[in-house]
XYZ file of C-alpha atoms in Angstrom:
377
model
C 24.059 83.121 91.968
C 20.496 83.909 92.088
C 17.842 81.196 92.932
C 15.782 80.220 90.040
C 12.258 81.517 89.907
C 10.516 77.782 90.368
C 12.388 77.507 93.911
C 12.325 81.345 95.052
C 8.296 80.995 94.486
C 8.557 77.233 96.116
C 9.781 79.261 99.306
C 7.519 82.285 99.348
C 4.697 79.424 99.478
C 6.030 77.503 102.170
C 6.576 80.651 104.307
C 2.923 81.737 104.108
C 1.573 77.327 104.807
C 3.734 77.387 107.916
C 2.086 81.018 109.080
C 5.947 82.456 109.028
C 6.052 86.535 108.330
C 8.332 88.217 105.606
C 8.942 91.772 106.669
C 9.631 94.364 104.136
C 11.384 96.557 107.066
C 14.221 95.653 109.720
C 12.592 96.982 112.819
C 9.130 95.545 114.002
C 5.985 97.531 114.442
C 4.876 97.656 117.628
C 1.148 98.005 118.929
C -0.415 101.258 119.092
C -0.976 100.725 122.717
C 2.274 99.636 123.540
C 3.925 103.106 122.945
C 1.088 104.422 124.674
C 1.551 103.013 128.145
C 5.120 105.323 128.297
C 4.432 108.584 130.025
C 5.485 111.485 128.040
C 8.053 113.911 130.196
C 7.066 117.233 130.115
C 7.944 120.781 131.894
C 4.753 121.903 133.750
C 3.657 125.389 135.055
C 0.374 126.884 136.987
C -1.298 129.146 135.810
C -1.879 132.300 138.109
C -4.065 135.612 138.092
C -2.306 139.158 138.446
C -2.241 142.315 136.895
C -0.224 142.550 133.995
C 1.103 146.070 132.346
C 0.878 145.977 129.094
C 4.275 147.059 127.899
C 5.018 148.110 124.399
C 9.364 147.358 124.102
C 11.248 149.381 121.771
C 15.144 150.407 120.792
C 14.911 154.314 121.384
C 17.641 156.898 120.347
C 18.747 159.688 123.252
C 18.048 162.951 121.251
C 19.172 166.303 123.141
C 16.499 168.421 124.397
C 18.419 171.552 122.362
C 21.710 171.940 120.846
C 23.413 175.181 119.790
C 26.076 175.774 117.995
C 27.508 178.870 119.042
C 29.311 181.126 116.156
C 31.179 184.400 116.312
C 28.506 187.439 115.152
C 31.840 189.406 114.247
C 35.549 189.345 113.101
C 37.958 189.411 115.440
C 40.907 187.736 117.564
C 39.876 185.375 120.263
C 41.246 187.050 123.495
C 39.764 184.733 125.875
C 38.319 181.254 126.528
C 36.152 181.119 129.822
C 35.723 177.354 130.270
C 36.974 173.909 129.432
C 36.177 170.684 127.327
C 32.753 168.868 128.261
C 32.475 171.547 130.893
C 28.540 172.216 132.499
C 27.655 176.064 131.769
C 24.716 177.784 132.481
C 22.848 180.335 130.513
C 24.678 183.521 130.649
C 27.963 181.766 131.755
C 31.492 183.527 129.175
C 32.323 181.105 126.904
C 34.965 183.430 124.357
C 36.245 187.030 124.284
C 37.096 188.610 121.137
C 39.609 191.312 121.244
C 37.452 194.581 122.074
C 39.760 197.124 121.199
C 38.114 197.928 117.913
C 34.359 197.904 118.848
C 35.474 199.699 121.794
C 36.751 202.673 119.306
C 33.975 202.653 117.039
C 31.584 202.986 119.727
C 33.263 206.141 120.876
C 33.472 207.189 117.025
C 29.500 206.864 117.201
C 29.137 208.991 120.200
C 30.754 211.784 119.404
C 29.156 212.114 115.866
C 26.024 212.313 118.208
C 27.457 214.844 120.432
C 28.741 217.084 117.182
C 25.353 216.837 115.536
C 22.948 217.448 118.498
C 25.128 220.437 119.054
C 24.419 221.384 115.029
C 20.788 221.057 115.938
C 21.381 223.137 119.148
C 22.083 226.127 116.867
C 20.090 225.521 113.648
C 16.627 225.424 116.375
C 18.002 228.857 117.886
C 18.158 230.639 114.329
C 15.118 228.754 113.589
C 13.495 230.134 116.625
C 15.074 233.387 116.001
C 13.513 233.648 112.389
C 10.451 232.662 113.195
C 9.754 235.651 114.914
C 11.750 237.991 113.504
C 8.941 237.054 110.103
C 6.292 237.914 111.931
C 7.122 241.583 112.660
C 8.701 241.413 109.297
C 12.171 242.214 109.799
C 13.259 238.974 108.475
C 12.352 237.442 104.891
C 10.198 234.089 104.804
C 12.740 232.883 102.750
C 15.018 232.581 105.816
C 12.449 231.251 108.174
C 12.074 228.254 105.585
C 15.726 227.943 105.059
C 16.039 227.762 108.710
C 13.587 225.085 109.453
C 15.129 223.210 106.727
C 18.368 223.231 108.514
C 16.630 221.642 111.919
C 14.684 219.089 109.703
C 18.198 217.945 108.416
C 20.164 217.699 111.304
C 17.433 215.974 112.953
C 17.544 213.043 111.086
C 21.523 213.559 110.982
C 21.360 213.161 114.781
C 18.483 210.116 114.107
C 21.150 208.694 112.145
C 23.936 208.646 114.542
C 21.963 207.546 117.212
C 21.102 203.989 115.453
C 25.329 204.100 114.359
C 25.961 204.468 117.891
C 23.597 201.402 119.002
C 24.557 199.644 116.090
C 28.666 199.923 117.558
C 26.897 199.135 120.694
C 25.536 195.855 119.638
C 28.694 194.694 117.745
C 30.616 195.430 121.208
C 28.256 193.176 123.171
C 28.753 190.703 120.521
C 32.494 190.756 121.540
C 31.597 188.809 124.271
C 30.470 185.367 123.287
C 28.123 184.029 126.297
C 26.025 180.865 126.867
C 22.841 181.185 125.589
C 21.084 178.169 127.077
C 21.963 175.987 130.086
C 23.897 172.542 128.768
C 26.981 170.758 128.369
C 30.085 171.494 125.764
C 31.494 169.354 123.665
C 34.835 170.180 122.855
C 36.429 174.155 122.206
C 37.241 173.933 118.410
C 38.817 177.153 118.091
C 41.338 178.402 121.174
C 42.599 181.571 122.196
C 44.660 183.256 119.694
C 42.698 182.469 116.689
C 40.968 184.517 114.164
C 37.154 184.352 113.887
C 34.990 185.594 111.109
C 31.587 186.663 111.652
C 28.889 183.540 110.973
C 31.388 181.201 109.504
C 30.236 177.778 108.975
C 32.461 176.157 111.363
C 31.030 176.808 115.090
C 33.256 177.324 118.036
C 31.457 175.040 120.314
C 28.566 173.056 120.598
C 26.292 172.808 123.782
C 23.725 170.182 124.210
C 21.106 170.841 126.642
C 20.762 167.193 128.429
C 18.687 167.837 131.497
C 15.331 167.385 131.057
C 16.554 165.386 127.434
C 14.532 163.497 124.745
C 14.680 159.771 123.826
C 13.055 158.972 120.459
C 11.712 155.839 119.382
C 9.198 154.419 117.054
C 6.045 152.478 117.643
C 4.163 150.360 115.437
C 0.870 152.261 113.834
C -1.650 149.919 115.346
C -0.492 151.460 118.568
C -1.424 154.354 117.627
C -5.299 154.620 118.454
C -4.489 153.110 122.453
C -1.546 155.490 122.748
C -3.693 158.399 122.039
C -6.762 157.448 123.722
C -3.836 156.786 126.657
C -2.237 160.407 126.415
C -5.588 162.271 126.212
C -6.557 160.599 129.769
C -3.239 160.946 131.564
C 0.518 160.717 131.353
C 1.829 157.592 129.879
C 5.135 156.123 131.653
C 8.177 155.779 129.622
C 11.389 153.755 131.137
C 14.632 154.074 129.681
C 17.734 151.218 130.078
C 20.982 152.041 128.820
C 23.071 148.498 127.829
C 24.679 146.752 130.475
C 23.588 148.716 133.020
C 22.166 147.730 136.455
C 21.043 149.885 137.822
C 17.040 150.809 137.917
C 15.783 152.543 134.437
C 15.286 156.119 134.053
C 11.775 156.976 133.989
C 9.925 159.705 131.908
C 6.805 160.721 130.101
C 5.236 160.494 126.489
C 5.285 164.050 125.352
C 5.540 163.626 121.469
C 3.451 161.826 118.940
C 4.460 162.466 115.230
C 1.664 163.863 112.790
C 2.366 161.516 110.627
C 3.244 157.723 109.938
C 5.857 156.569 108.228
C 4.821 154.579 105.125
C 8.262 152.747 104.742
C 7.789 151.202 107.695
C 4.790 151.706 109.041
C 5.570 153.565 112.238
C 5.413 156.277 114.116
C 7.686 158.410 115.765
C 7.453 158.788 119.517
C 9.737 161.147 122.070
C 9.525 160.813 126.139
C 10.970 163.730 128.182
C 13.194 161.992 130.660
C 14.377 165.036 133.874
C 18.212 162.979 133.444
C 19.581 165.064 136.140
C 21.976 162.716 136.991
C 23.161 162.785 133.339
C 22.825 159.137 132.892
C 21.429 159.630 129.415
C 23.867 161.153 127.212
C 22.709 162.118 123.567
C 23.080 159.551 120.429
C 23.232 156.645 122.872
C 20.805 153.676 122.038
C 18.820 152.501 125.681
C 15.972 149.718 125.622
C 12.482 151.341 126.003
C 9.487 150.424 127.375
C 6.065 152.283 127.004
C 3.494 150.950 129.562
C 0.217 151.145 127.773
C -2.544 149.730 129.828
C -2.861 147.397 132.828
C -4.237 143.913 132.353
C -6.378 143.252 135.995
C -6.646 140.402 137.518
C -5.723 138.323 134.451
C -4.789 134.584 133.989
C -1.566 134.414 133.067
C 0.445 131.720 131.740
C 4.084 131.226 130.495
C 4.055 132.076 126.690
C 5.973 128.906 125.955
C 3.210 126.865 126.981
C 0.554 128.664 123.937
C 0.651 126.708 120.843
C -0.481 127.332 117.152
C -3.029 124.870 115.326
C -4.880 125.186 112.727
C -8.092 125.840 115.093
C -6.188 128.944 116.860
C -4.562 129.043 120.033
C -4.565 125.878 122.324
C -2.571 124.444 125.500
C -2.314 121.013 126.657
C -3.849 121.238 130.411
C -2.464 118.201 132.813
C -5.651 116.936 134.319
C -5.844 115.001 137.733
C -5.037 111.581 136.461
C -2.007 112.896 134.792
C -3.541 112.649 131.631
C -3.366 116.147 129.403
C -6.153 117.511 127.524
C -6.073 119.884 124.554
C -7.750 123.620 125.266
C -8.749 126.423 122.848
C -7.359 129.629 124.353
C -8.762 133.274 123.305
C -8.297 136.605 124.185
C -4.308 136.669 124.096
C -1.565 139.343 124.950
C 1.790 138.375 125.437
C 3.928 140.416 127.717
C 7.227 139.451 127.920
C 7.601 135.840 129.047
C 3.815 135.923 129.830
C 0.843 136.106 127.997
C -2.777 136.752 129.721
C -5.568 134.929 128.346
C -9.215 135.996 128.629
C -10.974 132.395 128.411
C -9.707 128.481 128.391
C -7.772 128.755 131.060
C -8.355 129.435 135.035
C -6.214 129.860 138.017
C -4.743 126.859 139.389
C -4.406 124.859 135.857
C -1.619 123.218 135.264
C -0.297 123.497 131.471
C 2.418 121.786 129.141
C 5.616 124.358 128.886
C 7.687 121.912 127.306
C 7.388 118.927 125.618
C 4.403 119.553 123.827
C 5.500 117.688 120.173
C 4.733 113.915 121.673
C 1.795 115.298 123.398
C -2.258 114.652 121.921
C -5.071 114.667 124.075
C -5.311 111.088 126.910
C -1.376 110.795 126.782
C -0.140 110.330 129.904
C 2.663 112.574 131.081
C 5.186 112.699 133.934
C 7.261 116.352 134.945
C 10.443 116.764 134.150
C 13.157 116.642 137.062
C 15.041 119.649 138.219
C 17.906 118.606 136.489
C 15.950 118.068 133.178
C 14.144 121.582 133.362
C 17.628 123.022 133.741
C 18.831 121.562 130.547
């Protein structure tokens, strides 16, 4: 049962006369320099000067450098197929043969409506010729020197006619014979040997992608923008490409293509790097990990990136002075690259700065580095 009041106060009174301590918490509070004397353990790097390349990383889409899709320009039977699935052609190569049989015949229709008419002119300039003269002695009426002329006139553009029917069968026989028109790779024949083809239906029979030199896009952040041009208009900016999971080295190309225009969704731009891919390593609508080297930071202090902190002062690291002591630093002038991050003042060569650990750090705590086994962990 609960202590009366009188003897609960009785108690409290005695505690305080014989200097005894009531404690309103379980665990005692130790002196502020007690905690202190523990050295804090902490993952330590030096900082060093090189050049750093300022590298702008991006996701980038392989685009090909031009596709065509290649279409029958008239009707007809596919005859022949002159290559195979994912096959490399080059410009000029046969890819289809449409039965010829019927251009063939209408070309030879063409030419001998030529040969008939010409040979209708033949005559009509003779009697025209003939006429003519026999009006000026005037043994002959005008009326059939003007009938005669007016026979040439019209089988002269009969004759102009056939000529562009002839070139006209002409064309449609070339177009019987379906070549490559640029140098690339095919994807897969979607209409075989056998089959009927109209002229420009919407299905293609193929589709080549020219892959060597190809494009990768990607897009770049607009306040980019100003160094990349400034960049281009002095020389060629360097563009590497790495596809997923791959080892070996990246493919390396050039900046050719700055959009004209940012996009206001997202507030980027869109970029394209002209990669020479002749080993084909790059194959159209693959994603690859891009890098864009801007600029070159030289002779820069660098420093892990881990070891910058945030504060409500800006940028600081805790610096490990001689006596094993740290020290807090305002850093300035920051780029992180990667891993690394250069900074222009606070820091020089040779410091030695707080990577890890940095929550029980202030500035006069003592610190010890970490062991090999604890930096693993």
């Amino acid at each position: 049962m609960p202590l009366p009041r009188k003897i609960f106060a009785a108690l409290v009174m005695a505690a305080i006369g014989t200097g005894g301590y009531l404690y309103a918490r379980s665990d005692p509070v130790l002196p502020q320099n007690v905690a202190e004397a523990d050295a804090v353990p902490v993952t330590v790097a030096v900082a060093v000067r090189k050049s750093v390349p300022i590298v702008l990383p991006e996701i980038g889409n392989v685009q090909a450098y031009s596709t065509v899709s290649v279409k029958s320009r008239v009707d007809g039977q596919i005859f022949e197929v002159g290559f195979k699935d994912g096959q490399t052609v080059h410009k000029g190569d046969l890819l289809f043969a449409i039965d010829p049989r019927t251009f063939d015949a209408a070309v030879r229709q063409a030419e001998a409506n030529l040969a008939r008419d010409k040979a209708q002119l033949e005559g009509a300039q003779l009697d025209l010729t003939r006429y003519s003269q026999l009006a000026k002695s005037g043994f002959a009426a005008q009326q059939k020197y003007e009938e005669s002329k007016t026979a040439v006139d019209s089988l002269e553009a009969t004759a102009k006619a056939d000529q562009a029917a002839l070139e006209t069968a002409r064309l449609s026989q070339s177009y019987a014979t379906i070549r490559a028109p640029i140098d690339g790779r095919t994807g897969s024949i979607l209409i075989h040997a056998g089959n009927l083809v109209k002229a420009n239906d919407t299905n293609p029979l193929v589709v080549i992608n020219q892959v060597h030199p190809i494009y990768v896009s990607f897009a770049a952040p607009e306040q980019y923008l100003p160094e990349i041009t400034r960049r281009m208009a002095a020389s060629a900016l360097s563009v590497e490409a790495r596809i997923a999971d791959d080892n070996e080295p990246p493919a390396t190309g050039q900046l050719s293509f700055v959009n004209n225009a940012v996009d206001t969704t997202t507030g980027t731009i869109m970029l394209k790097a002209t990669f020479a891919n002749e080993d084909e390593r790059l194959v159209p609508g693959a994603f690859v990990r891009v890098r864009l080297v801007l600029k070159s930071l030289d002779n820069a202090v660098v420093v892990p990136t881990p070891a910058i902190q945030n504060g409500q002062d800006g940028s600081y690291v805790y610096v490990v002075k001689s006596d094993a002591t740290v020290e807090k630093r305002t850093v300035t002038g920051l780029t992180e690259v990667g891993d690394e991050t250069a900074v222009e003042s606070g820091i020089n060569e040779g410091d030695r700065v707080v990577t890890d650990g940095q929550l029980r750090l202030r500035p006069g705590v003592r610190i010890t580095p970490k062991t090999g086994a604890e930096k693993a962990s």
